[in-house]
Short mmCIF file of C-alpha atoms and ligand atoms in Angstrom, two decimals:
data_model
loop_
_atom_site.label_atom_id
_atom_site.label_comp_id
_atom_site.label_asym_id
_atom_site.label_seq_id
_atom_site.Cartn_x
_atom_site.Cartn_y
_atom_site.Cartn_z
CA UNK A 1 11.21 24.34 4.87
CA UNK A 2 13.04 21.13 5.01
CA UNK A 3 12.90 18.89 2.05
CA UNK A 4 14.57 15.43 1.82
CA UNK A 5 15.49 15.30 -1.92
CA UNK A 6 16.22 11.96 -3.82
CA UNK A 7 19.10 13.48 -5.92
CA UNK A 8 19.99 10.25 -7.74
CA UNK A 9 20.39 6.54 -7.31
CA UNK A 10 20.76 5.74 -3.67
CA UNK A 11 21.64 9.38 -2.78
CA UNK A 12 19.26 11.85 -0.90
CA UNK A 13 20.03 15.34 0.45
CA UNK A 14 18.30 17.63 3.00
CA UNK A 15 17.47 20.88 1.37
CA UNK A 16 16.11 24.12 2.62
CA UNK A 17 13.31 25.21 0.12
CA UNK A 18 10.62 27.72 -0.21
CA UNK A 19 7.09 26.25 0.89
CA UNK A 20 5.51 25.63 -2.54
CA UNK A 21 2.73 27.75 -3.81
CA UNK A 22 -0.43 25.56 -4.76
CA UNK A 23 -1.57 26.29 -8.15
CA UNK A 24 -5.30 26.99 -9.20
CA UNK A 25 -6.62 23.33 -8.78
CA UNK A 26 -4.09 22.38 -5.88
CA UNK A 27 -4.19 21.90 -2.14
CA UNK A 28 -1.08 22.85 0.01
CA UNK A 29 -0.53 20.58 2.76
CA UNK A 30 1.74 20.54 5.77
CA UNK A 31 2.98 16.89 6.23
CA UNK A 32 2.30 15.19 9.58
CA UNK A 33 3.43 11.66 8.71
CA UNK A 34 5.00 9.86 5.63
CA UNK A 35 5.08 6.17 5.13
CA UNK A 36 8.00 4.23 3.67
CA UNK A 37 7.35 1.14 1.55
CA UNK A 38 8.77 -1.32 -0.92
CA UNK A 39 7.97 1.18 -3.71
CA UNK A 40 10.40 3.85 -2.02
CA UNK A 41 13.11 1.10 -1.61
CA UNK A 42 12.72 0.32 -5.44
CA UNK A 43 12.72 4.08 -6.37
CA UNK A 44 15.67 4.74 -4.13
CA UNK A 45 17.61 1.95 -5.89
CA UNK A 46 17.02 3.27 -9.36
CA UNK A 47 14.00 0.79 -10.11
CA UNK A 48 10.50 1.86 -11.33
CA UNK A 49 7.51 1.89 -9.08
CA UNK A 50 4.00 1.97 -10.61
CA UNK A 51 5.84 4.87 -12.57
CA UNK A 52 9.27 6.20 -13.04
CA UNK A 53 10.78 8.55 -10.50
CA UNK A 54 13.28 10.98 -11.94
CA UNK A 55 15.60 12.77 -9.61
CA UNK A 56 15.48 15.45 -8.17
CA UNK A 57 12.21 14.29 -6.54
CA UNK A 58 10.95 14.21 -3.06
CA UNK A 59 9.47 10.72 -2.31
CA UNK A 60 6.67 10.21 0.13
CA UNK A 61 3.73 8.67 -1.94
CA UNK A 62 2.05 7.69 1.54
CA UNK A 63 1.17 10.52 3.75
CA UNK A 64 -0.98 12.58 5.94
CA UNK A 65 -1.19 16.22 6.92
CA UNK A 66 -3.22 19.34 7.44
CA UNK A 67 -4.37 21.71 4.66
CA UNK A 68 -2.38 25.12 4.68
CA UNK A 69 -3.55 26.84 1.69
CA UNK A 70 -5.61 26.13 -1.38
CA UNK A 71 -5.59 27.22 -5.03
CA UNK A 72 -8.12 29.72 -6.38
CA UNK A 73 -10.35 27.13 -8.07
CA UNK A 74 -10.41 24.81 -4.90
CA UNK A 75 -13.71 24.86 -3.14
CA UNK A 76 -13.75 21.39 -1.43
CA UNK A 77 -10.99 22.23 1.13
CA UNK A 78 -9.88 24.99 3.56
CA UNK A 79 -6.92 25.58 5.90
CA UNK A 80 -6.95 23.19 8.91
CA UNK A 81 -8.59 20.15 7.14
CA UNK A 82 -6.82 16.93 8.15
CA UNK A 83 -6.47 14.85 4.93
CA UNK A 84 -4.57 12.16 3.21
CA UNK A 85 -3.69 11.98 -0.57
CA UNK A 86 -4.04 9.11 -2.73
CA UNK A 87 -0.85 9.55 -4.73
CA UNK A 88 -1.94 8.22 -7.99
CA UNK A 89 -3.17 10.77 -10.49
CA UNK A 90 -4.91 9.18 -13.63
CA UNK A 91 -4.93 11.37 -16.96
CA UNK A 92 -8.66 10.71 -17.72
CA UNK A 93 -8.08 10.88 -21.38
CA UNK A 94 -6.25 7.75 -22.39
CA UNK A 95 -8.01 4.53 -23.57
CA UNK A 96 -7.58 2.81 -20.06
CA UNK A 97 -9.01 5.83 -18.38
CA UNK A 98 -11.89 5.83 -20.76
CA UNK A 99 -12.63 2.39 -20.52
CA UNK A 100 -12.24 2.30 -16.50
CA UNK A 101 -9.03 0.39 -16.02
CA UNK A 102 -7.61 3.56 -14.42
CA UNK A 103 -4.67 1.43 -12.79
CA UNK A 104 -3.39 0.85 -16.27
CA UNK A 105 -3.48 4.57 -17.16
CA UNK A 106 -0.85 5.13 -19.83
CA UNK A 107 0.05 8.55 -18.55
CA UNK A 108 0.12 7.66 -14.61
CA UNK A 109 1.73 10.31 -12.51
CA UNK A 110 1.90 10.13 -8.71
CA UNK A 111 2.61 12.26 -5.73
CA UNK A 112 5.90 11.08 -4.28
CA UNK A 113 6.98 9.43 -7.42
CA UNK A 114 6.74 11.69 -10.41
CA UNK A 115 6.01 14.95 -8.37
CA UNK A 116 7.23 15.77 -4.86
CA UNK A 117 5.51 13.96 -1.96
CA UNK A 118 5.50 13.81 1.82
CA UNK A 119 9.17 13.73 2.78
CA UNK A 120 9.16 17.14 2.99
CA UNK A 121 7.56 19.79 5.37
CA UNK A 122 4.92 21.05 2.89
CA UNK A 123 3.87 19.60 -0.53
CA UNK A 124 1.05 20.13 -2.90
CA UNK A 125 -1.45 17.87 -4.50
CA UNK A 126 -4.40 18.09 -7.15
CA UNK A 127 -7.59 18.66 -5.18
CA UNK A 128 -8.97 15.50 -6.94
CA UNK A 129 -6.76 13.18 -5.19
CA UNK A 130 -7.10 14.57 -1.46
CA UNK A 131 -9.16 13.14 1.20
CA UNK A 132 -10.52 14.69 4.17
CA UNK A 133 -10.45 12.32 6.96
CA UNK A 134 -12.76 11.90 10.05
CA UNK A 135 -11.77 12.89 13.74
CA UNK A 136 -11.62 8.99 14.51
CA UNK A 137 -8.46 8.61 12.14
CA UNK A 138 -5.42 9.74 13.36
CA UNK A 139 -2.99 11.46 11.23
CA UNK A 140 -0.35 8.58 12.05
CA UNK A 141 -3.07 5.94 10.77
CA UNK A 142 -4.01 8.10 7.74
CA UNK A 143 -0.31 7.97 6.27
CA UNK A 144 -0.85 4.24 5.64
CA UNK A 145 -4.25 4.66 3.74
CA UNK A 146 -2.36 4.18 0.41
CA UNK A 147 -1.27 0.84 1.37
CA UNK A 148 -4.79 -0.25 2.84
CA UNK A 149 -6.36 0.99 -0.47
CA UNK A 150 -4.23 -1.15 -2.54
CA UNK A 151 -5.44 -4.08 -0.35
CA UNK A 152 -8.72 -2.74 -0.93
CA UNK A 153 -8.41 -2.70 -4.60
CA UNK A 154 -7.58 -6.49 -4.28
CA UNK A 155 -10.98 -6.80 -2.55
CA UNK A 156 -12.66 -4.81 -5.17
CA UNK A 157 -11.32 -7.20 -8.05
CA UNK A 158 -12.00 -10.32 -5.92
CA UNK A 159 -15.43 -11.80 -7.27
CA UNK A 160 -18.40 -13.40 -5.24
CA UNK A 161 -16.84 -13.27 -1.91
CA UNK A 162 -18.90 -15.67 0.29
CA UNK A 163 -18.71 -16.25 4.00
CA UNK A 164 -17.79 -20.07 3.36
CA UNK A 165 -14.78 -19.45 1.68
CA UNK A 166 -11.48 -19.95 2.96
CA UNK A 167 -8.40 -17.65 2.34
CA UNK A 168 -4.54 -18.18 2.41
CA UNK A 169 -2.17 -15.25 2.83
CA UNK A 170 1.22 -15.91 1.86
CA UNK A 171 3.54 -13.73 4.01
CA UNK A 172 3.32 -12.09 7.43
CA UNK A 173 4.72 -8.49 6.59
CA UNK A 174 2.61 -5.25 7.00
CA UNK A 175 0.26 -5.74 4.00
CA UNK A 176 -0.28 -9.41 5.01
CA UNK A 177 -1.45 -8.10 8.35
CA UNK A 178 -3.91 -5.66 6.59
CA UNK A 179 -5.24 -8.42 4.20
CA UNK A 180 -6.14 -10.52 7.24
CA UNK A 181 -8.14 -7.51 8.39
CA UNK A 182 -9.57 -6.70 5.04
CA UNK A 183 -10.74 -10.47 4.44
CA UNK A 184 -12.43 -10.52 7.80
CA UNK A 185 -14.23 -7.05 6.91
CA UNK A 186 -15.48 -8.41 3.78
CA UNK A 187 -16.98 -11.51 5.44
CA UNK A 188 -14.34 -14.34 5.20
CA UNK A 189 -13.66 -15.83 8.70
CA UNK A 190 -11.52 -18.93 7.72
CA UNK A 191 -7.91 -17.19 7.19
CA UNK A 192 -4.61 -19.14 7.34
CA UNK A 193 -1.12 -16.98 7.29
CA UNK A 194 2.30 -18.15 6.48
CA UNK A 195 5.32 -16.88 8.08
CA UNK A 196 8.92 -17.73 9.21
CA UNK A 197 8.96 -17.16 12.98
CA UNK A 198 6.92 -18.87 15.58
CA UNK A 199 6.84 -16.16 18.11
CA UNK A 200 5.68 -13.76 15.48
CA UNK A 201 3.03 -16.06 13.96
CA UNK A 202 1.79 -16.88 17.43
CA UNK A 203 1.14 -13.17 18.10
CA UNK A 204 -0.28 -12.59 14.76
CA UNK A 205 -2.79 -15.50 15.28
CA UNK A 206 -4.08 -13.79 18.49
CA UNK A 207 -4.38 -10.28 17.37
CA UNK A 208 -5.68 -11.16 13.77
CA UNK A 209 -8.01 -13.93 14.86
CA UNK A 210 -6.35 -16.26 12.15
CA UNK A 211 -7.79 -19.71 11.95
CA UNK A 212 -4.16 -21.38 11.30
CA UNK A 213 -0.65 -19.93 10.93
CA UNK A 214 1.92 -21.79 9.33
CA UNK A 215 5.91 -21.68 9.92
CA UNK A 216 6.91 -22.50 6.15
CA UNK A 217 10.47 -23.12 7.16
CA UNK A 218 9.51 -26.17 9.27
CA UNK A 219 6.05 -27.30 7.89
CA UNK A 220 4.17 -27.58 4.59
CA UNK A 221 1.01 -25.51 3.78
CA UNK A 222 -1.84 -27.65 4.82
CA UNK A 223 -4.72 -28.01 2.37
CA UNK A 224 -6.09 -25.94 -0.49
CA UNK A 225 -7.86 -22.47 -0.20
CA UNK A 226 -10.71 -20.71 -2.23
CA UNK A 227 -8.76 -17.31 -1.97
CA UNK A 228 -4.95 -16.96 -2.12
CA UNK A 229 -3.37 -13.73 -1.48
CA UNK A 230 0.56 -13.84 -2.39
CA UNK A 231 2.14 -10.90 -0.46
CA UNK A 232 5.82 -11.80 -0.74
CA UNK A 233 6.62 -11.68 -4.62
CA UNK A 234 9.05 -14.60 -4.69
CA UNK A 235 8.96 -17.34 -7.43
CA UNK A 236 8.75 -20.15 -4.59
CA UNK A 237 5.91 -18.30 -2.96
CA UNK A 238 4.03 -17.44 -6.06
CA UNK A 239 4.23 -21.19 -7.16
CA UNK A 240 2.89 -22.10 -3.54
CA UNK A 241 0.04 -19.75 -3.99
CA UNK A 242 -1.16 -21.35 -7.32
CA UNK A 243 -0.61 -24.89 -5.94
CA UNK A 244 -2.66 -24.56 -2.74
CA UNK A 245 -5.91 -23.86 -4.38
CA UNK A 246 -9.52 -25.36 -4.35
CA UNK A 247 -11.69 -25.82 -7.64
CA UNK A 248 -12.75 -22.26 -8.84
CA UNK A 249 -10.21 -20.69 -6.45
CA UNK A 250 -8.96 -17.11 -7.02
CA UNK A 251 -5.25 -16.27 -6.70
CA UNK A 252 -4.12 -12.50 -6.33
CA UNK A 253 -0.63 -11.68 -6.96
CA UNK A 254 0.08 -8.81 -4.65
CA UNK A 255 3.66 -9.21 -3.80
CA UNK A 256 6.19 -7.35 -6.38
CA UNK A 257 8.70 -9.54 -7.92
CA UNK A 258 11.51 -8.56 -10.00
CA UNK A 259 10.55 -7.42 -13.56
CA UNK A 260 11.36 -10.44 -15.74
CA UNK A 261 10.68 -13.07 -12.89
CA UNK A 262 8.87 -16.24 -13.78
CA UNK A 263 7.59 -19.16 -11.67
CA UNK A 264 6.26 -22.64 -12.91
CA UNK A 265 2.70 -23.65 -12.56
CA UNK A 266 0.73 -26.70 -13.31
CA UNK A 267 -1.32 -25.64 -16.32
CA UNK A 268 -3.40 -28.59 -16.44
CA UNK A 269 -4.49 -27.85 -12.69
CA UNK A 270 -5.40 -24.25 -13.88
CA UNK A 271 -7.75 -25.94 -16.51
CA UNK A 272 -8.93 -28.61 -14.26
CA UNK A 273 -9.67 -26.49 -11.19
CA UNK A 274 -10.87 -23.38 -13.31
CA UNK A 275 -8.43 -21.20 -11.35
CA UNK A 276 -8.13 -17.58 -11.76
CA UNK A 277 -4.92 -15.76 -11.06
CA UNK A 278 -5.02 -12.14 -10.98
CA UNK A 279 -2.48 -9.27 -10.54
CA UNK A 280 -3.56 -6.41 -8.20
CA UNK A 281 -1.72 -3.08 -8.71
CA UNK A 282 -2.38 -0.04 -7.02
CA UNK A 283 -5.68 1.45 -5.82
CA UNK A 284 -8.40 3.14 -7.94
CA UNK A 285 -11.49 4.20 -6.29
CA UNK A 286 -10.36 2.83 -3.00
CA UNK A 287 -9.89 5.44 -0.57
CA UNK A 288 -13.41 6.02 0.49
CA UNK A 289 -13.66 2.17 1.57
CA UNK A 290 -10.40 2.57 3.38
CA UNK A 291 -11.86 5.73 5.31
CA UNK A 292 -14.91 3.55 6.12
CA UNK A 293 -12.82 0.73 7.18
CA UNK A 294 -10.46 2.71 9.32
CA UNK A 295 -13.27 4.87 10.94
CA UNK A 296 -15.16 1.80 12.09
CA UNK A 297 -12.17 0.03 13.33
CA UNK A 298 -12.52 -2.91 10.97
CA UNK A 299 -8.98 -2.28 9.90
CA UNK A 300 -6.37 -1.12 12.64
CA UNK A 301 -3.18 0.09 11.19
CA UNK A 302 -1.27 1.78 14.04
CA UNK A 303 -0.35 -1.41 15.85
CA UNK A 304 1.43 -2.76 12.85
CA UNK A 305 3.44 0.67 12.01
CA UNK A 306 6.54 -0.90 13.63
CA UNK A 307 9.15 1.98 13.34
CA UNK A 308 8.55 5.92 13.64
CA UNK A 309 11.71 7.63 12.50
CA UNK A 310 12.50 11.46 11.77
CA UNK A 311 13.09 12.92 8.29
CA UNK A 312 16.79 12.86 9.12
CA UNK A 313 16.88 9.18 9.31
CA UNK A 314 15.08 8.15 6.15
CA UNK A 315 18.15 7.85 3.80
CA UNK A 316 19.92 5.40 6.53
CA UNK A 317 16.91 3.33 6.64
CA UNK A 318 16.43 3.22 2.83
CA UNK A 319 20.25 2.59 2.11
CA UNK A 320 20.04 -0.05 5.21
CA UNK A 321 22.66 1.66 7.47
CA UNK A 322 19.88 1.40 9.93
CA UNK A 323 18.03 -1.77 8.90
CA UNK A 324 14.54 -1.88 9.94
CA UNK A 325 11.88 -4.72 9.84
CA UNK A 326 8.21 -4.02 9.67
CA UNK A 327 6.52 -0.89 8.60
CA UNK A 328 8.43 2.30 9.01
CA UNK A 329 6.58 5.83 9.24
CA UNK A 330 8.43 9.22 9.17
CA UNK A 331 7.12 11.81 11.68
CA UNK A 332 7.56 14.92 9.55
CA UNK A 333 5.62 16.94 12.01
CA UNK A 334 4.00 14.71 14.75
CA UNK A 335 2.73 17.75 16.46
CA UNK A 336 -0.05 18.24 14.07
CA UNK A 337 -3.31 16.70 15.23
ZN1 ZN B 1 3.44 2.40 -0.70
ZN1 ZN B 2 -5.02 7.68 -18.48
#
């Protein structure tokens, strides 16, 4: 089989490998699609994701496919099942796993980060992180279940969501578009999104039924909001996120900044407005809601998967020889249905 192996910093090699054999509690999956995201970009450039990737490793933590074989202890899956994998594997025995804060697991491992993922024709995963998907969800859509589930996690840690609340999404990238749909699905109707291009914002306003859109290259963000989702990760956008808040507002830092990055905030306002500023990392217990949202059409993802490429093109996209804007998915075997 073909495996795209990250062999070092900014280095990938297509290798011919044997199809892996699933261990007793593992599922062997034939990859249909794999998504590329900011985490892959970081890992390719030698930076950590939610965990460190040590080459040689096959990336591809966002993936979908069809079960090809199962280990001898696996009873939940059989050959032919259409599946997606929640890449994050929690150890189950550290302090944070024991107290329910799984995303802070001290021994986090992840498919496509610490063990081989979907950028190869076949990969294995423990049966505990494999999810069967309903017919209504295409395998192409299913390869974006991980990013959707990270947004669902933000919704899970958001408190006391009420229909009267207003929301501001800073950024209009792939995750921002998912957040617009997630907020609606959870009952928020008054949604403002910021971006930098009038034409894109006009399209997004129509498609995503946004109340307002703001081009921040030309205008200030108007007003204050009850929920703010920062989906860029730059100091200036993080500062804006905390600033544009109503009394009692909740601010979610979703965009990933550089380690060591700081921004300034008015600490008196945090006190006076009783603000909550929360980080949102990865996606514990969020795949079932993700399936429900995709199956019912409450969240649509295929219109926002901007680029579809082949396995051979991945390195050029990651090293920016072929720069791409918007979400990129890799059609490893698009013939799988
Ligand atoms: Zn990702
Ligand atoms: Zn743990």
